[in-house]
């Protein structure tokens, strides 16, 4: 599995919302500034996240985004799936037609790996990653999300 920028940015943005929930609604401009993600890219991602009911938006002055439910109830797999990121290691996208229309010799191996990755990511909530992040402060410096 190769997680693209889309998946990484979506997870990072959702973690930012989780870390800053006490502020209330968070603007995409704030997330963009803190995380170094383009505002237009965030708008695209949050459109998908909103459609999957992972975030709620408030319009107008003081508006922005919040998580639609508790960070402990949103898994990393939920976020990745919401932005149409694939968690599949098979060459055939799970269709078992990767070798001249037939299942290749290693299909079950790659399918099993995909299943393990899905299981792993579905077992990690945003809240767990935030807690790990908070616990990983060293000498007042925070380790970035990317190193988790």
XYZ file of N, CA and C in Angstrom:
444
model
N 0.847 -1.183 0.000
C 0.000 0.000 0.000
C 0.888 1.240 0.000
N 0.587 2.153 -0.865
C 1.294 3.430 -0.895
C 0.258 4.507 -0.660
N 0.344 5.115 0.498
C -0.583 6.180 0.843
C -0.153 7.445 0.109
N -1.061 8.033 -0.643
C -0.738 9.233 -1.409
C -0.833 10.465 -0.520
N -0.453 11.592 -1.106
C -0.537 12.875 -0.411
C -1.964 13.136 0.057
N -2.930 12.755 -0.755
C -4.340 12.970 -0.415
C -4.679 12.315 0.928
N -4.293 11.066 1.094
C -4.566 10.361 2.346
C -3.795 10.937 3.517
N -2.532 11.231 3.305
C -1.699 11.806 4.378
C -2.242 13.164 4.831
N -2.578 14.010 3.871
C -3.089 15.336 4.212
C -4.443 15.252 4.908
N -5.284 14.331 4.468
C -6.592 14.180 5.110
C -6.425 13.759 6.567
N -5.552 12.800 6.815
C -5.308 12.354 8.190
C -4.702 13.485 9.009
N -3.724 14.180 8.452
C -3.086 15.287 9.173
C -4.099 16.380 9.516
N -4.956 16.735 8.575
C -5.961 17.773 8.817
C -6.954 17.335 9.890
N -7.355 16.077 9.849
C -8.288 15.574 10.863
C -7.622 15.524 12.243
N -6.340 15.220 12.273
C -5.617 15.243 13.543
C -5.511 16.667 14.072
N -5.324 17.622 13.178
C -5.288 19.030 13.573
C -6.616 19.423 14.214
N -7.722 19.022 13.594
C -9.040 19.301 14.192
C -9.152 18.666 15.576
N -8.671 17.450 15.706
C -8.728 16.735 16.981
C -7.892 17.430 18.054
N -6.703 17.871 17.672
C -5.817 18.550 18.624
C -6.369 19.896 19.082
N -7.122 20.551 18.216
C -7.586 21.905 18.496
C -9.089 21.986 18.759
N -9.696 20.871 19.144
C -11.148 20.835 19.336
C -11.632 21.839 20.391
N -10.800 22.124 21.383
C -11.231 23.028 22.462
C -11.429 24.466 21.981
N -10.860 24.809 20.846
C -11.016 26.149 20.283
C -12.427 26.334 19.745
N -13.040 25.245 19.318
C -14.351 25.308 18.665
C -14.160 25.058 17.194
N -14.862 25.810 16.372
C -14.709 25.615 14.933
C -13.330 26.084 14.487
N -12.785 25.349 13.541
C -11.441 25.614 13.029
C -11.566 25.941 11.545
N -10.931 27.005 11.120
C -10.983 27.356 9.698
C -9.943 26.548 8.922
N -10.228 26.341 7.662
C -9.262 25.651 6.809
C -7.997 26.486 6.654
N -8.144 27.806 6.720
C -6.968 28.683 6.639
C -6.028 28.415 7.821
N -6.600 28.191 9.004
C -5.773 27.886 10.182
C -5.044 26.558 10.006
N -5.773 25.548 9.530
C -5.150 24.239 9.302
C -4.066 24.372 8.242
N -4.361 25.103 7.183
C -3.406 25.317 6.099
C -2.115 25.925 6.628
N -2.263 26.936 7.461
C -1.085 27.618 8.016
C -0.293 26.708 8.953
N -0.997 26.013 9.849
C -0.307 25.155 10.824
C 0.353 23.943 10.180
N -0.294 23.368 9.172
C 0.182 22.099 8.619
C 0.881 22.234 7.273
N 0.881 23.437 6.696
C 1.566 23.638 5.420
C 0.885 22.925 4.259
N -0.436 22.882 4.305
C -1.222 22.252 3.246
C -1.970 23.361 2.515
N -1.973 23.308 1.209
C -2.652 24.321 0.405
C -4.132 24.421 0.777
N -4.618 25.642 0.859
C -6.017 25.890 1.215
C -6.961 25.259 0.202
N -6.651 25.376 -1.077
C -7.540 24.801 -2.095
C -7.567 23.273 -2.004
N -6.455 22.665 -1.651
C -6.403 21.212 -1.485
C -7.249 20.805 -0.283
N -7.147 21.565 0.803
C -7.962 21.281 1.991
C -9.448 21.400 1.675
N -9.819 22.382 0.873
C -11.234 22.538 0.505
C -11.751 21.296 -0.204
N -10.956 20.740 -1.089
C -11.339 19.513 -1.790
C -11.473 18.348 -0.818
N -10.496 18.208 0.059
C -10.523 17.112 1.031
C -11.716 17.231 1.972
N -11.973 18.437 2.455
C -13.044 18.611 3.427
C -14.423 18.454 2.803
N -14.526 18.682 1.523
C -15.783 18.399 0.837
C -16.085 16.901 0.940
N -15.084 16.077 0.718
C -15.250 14.623 0.822
C -15.466 14.182 2.271
N -14.714 14.774 3.183
C -14.863 14.419 4.601
C -16.258 14.783 5.111
N -16.778 15.896 4.646
C -18.123 16.330 5.036
C -19.180 15.382 4.473
N -19.008 14.964 3.217
C -19.957 14.037 2.590
C -19.998 12.694 3.317
N -18.890 12.315 3.914
C -18.828 11.052 4.659
C -19.165 11.245 6.135
N -19.635 12.445 6.484
C -20.066 12.777 7.840
C -18.961 12.621 8.895
N -17.732 12.951 8.497
C -16.633 12.941 9.455
C -16.405 14.320 10.052
N -16.805 15.361 9.322
C -16.702 16.727 9.818
C -18.030 17.437 9.608
N -18.236 18.468 10.418
C -19.398 19.345 10.282
C -18.876 20.744 10.021
N -19.626 21.508 9.233
C -19.183 22.869 8.929
C -20.197 23.876 9.449
N -19.667 25.038 9.789
C -20.477 26.174 10.208
C -20.099 27.341 9.320
N -21.097 27.966 8.716
C -20.830 29.095 7.816
C -20.832 30.412 8.579
N -20.302 31.415 7.916
C -20.360 32.768 8.447
C -19.207 33.112 9.361
N -19.292 34.320 9.946
C -18.242 34.755 10.868
C -18.118 33.771 12.035
N -16.912 33.412 12.355
C -16.688 32.438 13.426
C -16.926 31.016 12.965
N -17.163 30.841 11.674
C -17.428 29.515 11.132
C -16.158 28.729 10.899
N -16.350 27.509 10.510
C -15.233 26.615 10.244
C -15.695 25.181 10.348
N -14.797 24.310 10.747
C -15.084 22.886 10.817
C -14.856 22.335 12.216
N -15.612 21.305 12.525
C -15.420 20.514 13.741
C -15.582 19.052 13.343
N -15.103 18.156 14.185
C -15.354 16.740 13.962
C -16.842 16.491 14.166
N -17.420 15.618 13.377
C -18.855 15.359 13.494
C -19.172 14.412 14.649
N -18.165 13.737 15.152
C -18.326 12.892 16.340
C -16.997 12.859 17.072
N -16.959 12.211 18.186
C -15.754 12.186 19.019
C -14.569 11.601 18.257
N -13.390 12.136 18.520
C -12.161 11.658 17.875
C -11.925 10.179 18.175
N -12.416 9.701 19.284
C -12.261 8.285 19.627
C -13.142 7.382 18.777
N -14.101 7.972 18.064
C -15.023 7.195 17.226
C -14.685 7.255 15.742
N -13.647 7.994 15.385
C -13.235 8.114 13.982
C -11.893 7.419 13.816
N -11.867 6.413 12.946
C -10.618 5.679 12.732
C -9.827 6.280 11.583
N -8.568 5.948 11.544
C -7.708 6.388 10.450
C -8.231 5.810 9.130
N -8.735 4.580 9.160
C -9.310 3.991 7.950
C -10.527 4.777 7.483
N -11.351 5.269 8.416
C -12.503 6.101 8.040
C -12.054 7.311 7.227
N -10.996 7.956 7.689
C -10.498 9.170 7.027
C -9.930 8.832 5.654
N -9.118 7.797 5.588
C -8.495 7.412 4.327
C -9.562 7.007 3.306
N -10.531 6.237 3.742
C -11.600 5.796 2.840
C -12.456 6.978 2.377
N -12.656 7.963 3.246
C -13.498 9.117 2.910
C -12.940 9.920 1.741
N -11.628 9.917 1.584
C -11.015 10.672 0.483
C -10.653 9.752 -0.686
N -11.310 8.599 -0.732
C -11.166 7.634 -1.827
C -9.758 7.073 -1.972
N -9.061 6.967 -0.878
C -7.733 6.360 -0.891
C -7.923 4.845 -0.829
N -7.173 4.125 -1.616
C -7.281 2.671 -1.665
C -6.312 2.029 -0.669
N -6.803 1.017 -0.004
C -5.964 0.224 0.889
C -5.939 -1.185 0.294
N -5.238 -1.298 -0.819
C -5.223 -2.550 -1.557
C -3.831 -2.780 -2.115
N -3.283 -3.950 -1.844
C -1.945 -4.283 -2.315
C -1.947 -5.248 -3.488
N -3.116 -5.647 -3.945
C -3.177 -6.555 -5.080
C -3.021 -5.765 -6.374
N -2.490 -6.410 -7.379
C -2.324 -5.764 -8.688
C -3.663 -5.634 -9.405
N -4.653 -6.385 -8.949
C -5.939 -6.454 -9.647
C -7.063 -5.750 -8.903
N -6.723 -5.003 -7.868
C -7.715 -4.323 -7.029
C -8.710 -5.315 -6.427
N -8.212 -6.502 -6.070
C -9.029 -7.510 -5.410
C -9.924 -8.321 -6.322
N -9.814 -8.133 -7.631
C -10.721 -8.811 -8.573
C -10.254 -10.221 -8.949
N -9.049 -10.575 -8.549
C -8.478 -11.901 -8.823
C -8.351 -12.189 -10.321
N -8.051 -11.156 -11.105
C -7.865 -11.339 -12.549
C -6.525 -10.758 -13.005
N -5.540 -10.830 -12.142
C -4.281 -10.120 -12.361
C -3.290 -10.841 -13.277
N -3.556 -12.069 -13.642
C -2.621 -12.816 -14.490
C -3.390 -13.360 -15.690
N -3.430 -12.551 -16.751
C -4.170 -12.922 -17.959
C -5.616 -13.301 -17.656
N -6.254 -12.508 -16.816
C -7.651 -12.745 -16.468
C -7.854 -13.775 -15.372
N -6.794 -14.353 -14.904
C -6.857 -15.354 -13.827
C -6.173 -14.804 -12.579
N -6.409 -15.464 -11.492
C -5.777 -15.083 -10.227
C -4.292 -15.445 -10.278
N -3.428 -14.509 -9.906
C -1.987 -14.774 -9.916
C -1.591 -15.652 -8.723
N -0.395 -16.180 -8.767
C 0.079 -17.070 -7.711
C 0.146 -16.397 -6.340
N 0.441 -15.108 -6.332
C 0.621 -14.409 -5.054
C -0.616 -13.616 -4.612
N -1.735 -13.796 -5.288
C -2.938 -13.017 -4.983
C -3.331 -13.098 -3.507
N -3.378 -14.295 -2.958
C -3.814 -14.456 -1.569
C -2.865 -13.763 -0.592
N -1.588 -13.774 -0.912
C -0.602 -13.085 -0.076
C -0.903 -11.592 -0.018
N -1.079 -10.958 -1.194
C -1.320 -9.515 -1.239
C -2.703 -9.165 -0.704
N -3.678 -10.029 -0.921
C -5.014 -9.791 -0.373
C -4.975 -9.849 1.149
N -4.235 -10.804 1.685
C -4.099 -10.927 3.138
C -3.404 -9.699 3.731
N -2.371 -9.209 3.043
C -1.689 -7.998 3.501
C -2.652 -6.814 3.515
N -3.442 -6.672 2.476
C -4.437 -5.592 2.417
C -5.411 -5.692 3.578
N -5.868 -6.910 3.856
C -6.802 -7.126 4.973
C -6.164 -6.739 6.301
N -4.888 -7.081 6.473
C -4.172 -6.741 7.716
C -4.027 -5.227 7.871
N -3.725 -4.543 6.788
C -3.592 -3.080 6.840
C -4.933 -2.449 7.187
N -6.010 -2.914 6.547
C -7.348 -2.396 6.866
C -7.680 -2.617 8.334
N -7.395 -3.819 8.817
C -7.675 -4.134 10.223
C -6.868 -3.223 11.150
N -5.601 -3.035 10.843
C -4.740 -2.171 11.656
C -5.258 -0.733 11.682
N -5.535 -0.172 10.501
C -5.984 1.219 10.421
C -7.381 1.416 11.015
N -8.211 0.384 10.965
C -9.545 0.496 11.562
C -9.493 0.384 13.076
N -8.360 -0.044 13.605
C -8.197 -0.167 15.053
C -7.523 1.031 15.693
N -7.220 2.058 14.906
C -6.554 3.250 15.438
C -7.469 4.450 15.245
N -7.819 5.092 16.342
C -8.687 6.270 16.271
C -7.847 7.542 16.205
N -8.478 8.606 15.768
C -7.807 9.914 15.788
C -7.336 10.236 17.198
N -8.167 9.930 18.173
C -7.830 10.212 19.563
C -6.554 9.486 19.994
N -6.389 8.244 19.574
C -5.184 7.494 19.928
C -3.937 8.145 19.347
N -4.014 8.604 18.115
C -2.858 9.247 17.487
C -2.555 10.573 18.188
N -3.599 11.317 18.534
C -3.414 12.581 19.252
C -2.752 12.329 20.604
N -3.192 11.299 21.312
C -2.588 10.977 22.609
C -1.121 10.599 22.451
N -0.813 9.811 21.438
C 0.580 9.445 21.164
C 1.400 10.690 20.861
N 0.810 11.589 20.093
C 1.483 12.839 19.740
C 1.784 13.662 20.998
N 0.795 13.776 21.858
C 0.986 14.563 23.085
C 2.036 13.945 23.991
N 2.095 12.633 24.024
C 3.063 11.937 24.876
C 4.467 11.957 24.295
N 4.611 12.300 23.032
C 5.912 12.250 22.382
C 6.651 13.585 22.387
N 6.218 14.502 23.229
C 6.929 15.783 23.332
C 8.271 15.530 24.022
N 9.318 15.998 23.379
C 10.663 15.799 23.919
C 11.315 17.158 24.081
N 11.712 17.492 25.316
C 12.366 18.772 25.599
C 11.599 19.956 25.026
N 10.286 19.909 25.115
C 9.462 21.011 24.637
C 9.258 21.036 23.141
N 9.876 20.105 22.409
C 9.708 20.042 20.960
C 8.730 18.919 20.647
N 7.871 19.170 19.692
C 6.869 18.194 19.322
C 7.338 17.437 18.080
N 7.222 16.128 18.134
C 7.533 15.305 16.975
C 6.371 15.449 15.991
N 6.674 15.585 14.729
C 5.623 15.804 13.716
C 4.771 14.561 13.533
N 3.571 14.755 12.992
C 2.666 13.634 12.701
C 3.324 12.650 11.761
N 4.104 13.153 10.822
C 4.687 12.304 9.800
C 5.624 11.263 10.391
N 6.167 11.511 11.590
C 7.102 10.554 12.165
C 6.402 9.506 13.026
N 5.085 9.600 13.167
C 4.359 8.606 13.960
C 4.181 7.320 13.195
